[in-house]
Amino acid sequence: MLQKILPAFSSMKQFEKFLDSEYEIGVFLETHISQLTHIYQLSKQYKKKIIYHVDLIHGLKNDDYATEYICQEYKPYGLISTKSAVIMKAKQKGVVAIQRMFLIDSHALERSYRLVEKTKPDYIEVLPGAMPWMIKEVKERTNTKILAGGLIRSAKMVEEALDAGADGITTSNKELWNSFKENY
């Protein structure tokens, strides 16, 4: 994934702003199953690649059956999930698999490391991404590409996350979309 900023959105209005942007890849955080066909048609029309957060698609269970359905019907660029079944099915279907990892405490971190070892995702999305020292640790420990997301509020924080080893930043902050559009 060459794009350093991955615009994230959870409404059709935000999605339309993404469609009009120079960015090729975007992240749909939260949507309803009834919107998937429309999203797919628009993204195809605008030549955009969409990553869906499977856990936040209302009306679909976040399991391997739903993942297979999404992959077959809506041909996503990638899928994000905390669920190992989703990650493994996405990989099986040739879709970029992104394991979401919450940095809550040491216990959750160790549990996430075990899950990553099992699923071997293409990327790990580290949340919150505003902790560069943790981005570095997760990348070194897992030897997996990292996306940083959550609580990244300034261009300086983007640079710190990238300098710490993040391969990209997921953000719904439109100011950051605009600040980095030349470097997408």
Coordinates of C-alpha atoms in Angstrom, one line a residue:
M1 CA 0.0 0.0 0.0
L2 CA 1.8 3.1 -1.2
Q3 CA -0.7 5.6 0.2
K4 CA 0.4 7.0 3.5
I5 CA -2.9 8.6 4.5
L6 CA -6.0 6.4 4.4
P7 CA -9.1 8.6 4.6
A8 CA -11.6 7.0 6.9
F9 CA -15.4 7.7 6.9
S10 CA -18.6 6.5 8.4
S11 CA -21.3 8.4 6.5
M12 CA -22.2 8.7 2.8
K13 CA -21.5 12.5 3.0
Q14 CA -17.9 11.8 4.1
F15 CA -17.6 9.0 1.5
E16 CA -18.6 11.5 -1.2
K17 CA -15.8 13.8 -0.1
F18 CA -13.4 10.9 -0.4
L19 CA -14.7 10.2 -3.9
D20 CA -13.9 13.7 -4.9
S21 CA -10.4 13.5 -3.4
E22 CA -7.1 12.4 -5.0
Y23 CA -6.9 9.4 -2.7
E24 CA -7.3 6.0 -4.3
I25 CA -7.8 3.9 -1.1
G26 CA -10.3 4.7 1.7
V27 CA -11.7 3.0 4.8
F28 CA -15.4 2.7 5.4
L29 CA -15.6 2.5 9.2
E30 CA -19.3 2.1 9.8
T31 CA -22.2 1.4 7.4
H32 CA -25.4 -0.6 6.9
I33 CA -25.7 -3.7 4.8
S34 CA -28.3 -1.8 2.6
Q35 CA -25.6 0.7 1.5
L36 CA -23.0 -1.7 0.3
T37 CA -24.3 -2.0 -3.2
H38 CA -24.4 1.8 -3.6
I39 CA -20.9 2.2 -2.1
Y40 CA -19.6 -0.5 -4.4
Q41 CA -21.1 1.1 -7.5
L42 CA -19.8 4.5 -6.6
S43 CA -16.3 3.3 -5.8
K44 CA -16.1 1.4 -9.0
Q45 CA -17.3 4.5 -11.0
Y46 CA -14.7 6.7 -9.3
K47 CA -12.0 4.0 -9.5
K48 CA -11.5 3.9 -5.7
K49 CA -10.5 1.0 -3.6
I50 CA -12.4 0.4 -0.4
I51 CA -11.4 -1.2 2.9
Y52 CA -14.4 -2.1 5.0
H53 CA -14.4 -2.5 8.8
V54 CA -16.4 -5.8 8.9
D55 CA -17.2 -5.5 12.6
L56 CA -19.1 -2.3 11.9
I57 CA -21.3 -3.3 9.0
H58 CA -24.7 -3.2 10.6
G59 CA -27.0 -6.1 9.5
L60 CA -24.1 -8.5 8.9
K61 CA -22.5 -10.8 11.4
N62 CA -18.7 -10.4 11.5
D63 CA -17.8 -14.0 10.7
D64 CA -16.3 -16.0 7.8
Y65 CA -19.6 -16.4 6.0
A66 CA -20.2 -12.6 6.0
T67 CA -16.6 -12.1 4.9
E68 CA -17.0 -14.5 2.0
Y69 CA -20.2 -12.7 1.0
I70 CA -18.6 -9.3 1.1
C71 CA -15.6 -10.5 -0.9
Q72 CA -17.7 -12.1 -3.6
E73 CA -20.4 -9.4 -3.9
Y74 CA -18.5 -6.1 -3.2
K75 CA -14.9 -7.0 -4.1
P76 CA -13.2 -4.9 -1.4
Y77 CA -9.6 -3.9 -1.5
G78 CA -9.3 -4.8 2.1
L79 CA -11.1 -5.8 5.3
I80 CA -10.5 -4.7 8.9
S81 CA -11.6 -6.8 11.9
T82 CA -10.7 -7.9 15.4
K83 CA -12.0 -11.4 14.5
S84 CA -9.6 -14.1 13.5
A85 CA -12.2 -15.8 11.2
V86 CA -12.6 -12.6 9.2
I87 CA -8.9 -12.1 8.8
M88 CA -8.3 -15.7 7.7
K89 CA -11.2 -15.7 5.2
A90 CA -10.1 -12.3 3.8
K91 CA -6.6 -13.8 3.2
Q92 CA -8.1 -16.9 1.6
K93 CA -10.1 -14.7 -0.8
G94 CA -7.0 -12.6 -1.7
V95 CA -8.2 -9.4 0.0
V96 CA -5.9 -7.3 2.1
A97 CA -6.5 -8.5 5.7
I98 CA -6.1 -5.9 8.5
Q99 CA -6.1 -7.1 12.1
R100 CA -7.3 -4.3 14.4
M101 CA -5.3 -4.2 17.7
F102 CA -6.4 -2.1 20.6
L103 CA -3.6 -0.9 22.9
I104 CA -5.6 -1.0 26.2
D105 CA -3.2 -2.8 28.6
S106 CA -0.5 -5.4 28.7
H107 CA -2.9 -8.3 28.9
A108 CA -4.9 -7.1 25.8
L109 CA -1.6 -6.5 24.0
E110 CA -0.3 -10.0 24.6
R111 CA -3.6 -11.5 23.6
S112 CA -3.4 -9.5 20.3
Y113 CA 0.1 -10.7 19.7
R114 CA -1.1 -14.3 20.0
L115 CA -4.0 -13.6 17.6
V116 CA -1.6 -12.0 15.1
E117 CA 0.7 -14.9 15.3
K118 CA -2.3 -17.2 14.4
T119 CA -3.9 -15.1 11.6
K120 CA -0.7 -13.6 10.0
P121 CA -2.6 -10.5 8.7
D122 CA -1.2 -8.3 5.9
Y123 CA -1.4 -5.3 8.2
I124 CA -2.1 -4.5 11.8
E125 CA -4.1 -1.4 12.6
V126 CA -2.9 -0.1 15.9
L127 CA -5.3 2.0 18.0
P128 CA -4.7 4.5 19.4
G129 CA -2.0 5.3 16.8
A130 CA -0.9 8.3 18.8
M131 CA 1.8 6.3 20.7
P132 CA 4.9 6.0 18.4
W133 CA 6.8 3.9 20.9
M134 CA 4.0 1.2 20.7
I135 CA 4.0 1.3 16.9
K136 CA 7.7 0.6 17.0
E137 CA 7.2 -2.3 19.5
V138 CA 4.3 -3.9 17.6
K139 CA 6.1 -3.7 14.3
E140 CA 9.3 -5.2 15.7
R141 CA 7.5 -7.9 17.7
T142 CA 5.2 -9.0 14.8
N143 CA 7.3 -8.2 11.7
T144 CA 4.0 -7.0 10.1
K145 CA 3.1 -3.8 8.3
I146 CA 1.4 -1.3 10.6
L147 CA -1.4 1.2 10.1
A148 CA -1.9 3.7 12.9
G149 CA -5.3 5.0 13.7
G150 CA -7.2 6.8 16.4
L151 CA -6.3 10.0 18.2
I152 CA -3.9 11.2 15.6
R153 CA -4.8 14.9 15.5
S154 CA -2.0 16.8 13.8
A155 CA 0.5 16.6 11.0
K156 CA 3.2 16.2 13.6
M157 CA 1.5 13.2 15.1
V158 CA 1.3 11.7 11.5
E159 CA 5.0 12.2 11.0
E160 CA 5.8 10.7 14.4
A161 CA 3.7 7.6 13.7
L162 CA 5.3 7.2 10.3
D163 CA 8.8 7.8 11.7
A164 CA 8.1 5.1 14.3
G165 CA 7.4 2.5 11.6
A166 CA 3.8 2.9 10.6
D167 CA 3.3 2.2 6.9
G168 CA 0.1 4.4 6.8
I169 CA -2.4 6.3 8.9
T170 CA -6.1 5.8 9.0
T171 CA -7.9 9.0 9.8
S172 CA -11.3 10.7 9.6
N173 CA -9.7 14.1 10.1
K174 CA -10.3 15.9 6.8
E175 CA -7.6 18.5 7.7
L176 CA -5.0 15.7 7.7
W177 CA -6.4 14.4 4.3
N178 CA -5.8 17.8 2.9
S179 CA -2.4 18.3 4.6
F180 CA -0.9 15.1 3.1
K181 CA -2.7 14.9 -0.3
E182 CA 0.5 15.6 -2.2
N183 CA 2.1 12.7 -0.5
Y184 CA -0.7 10.2 -0.8

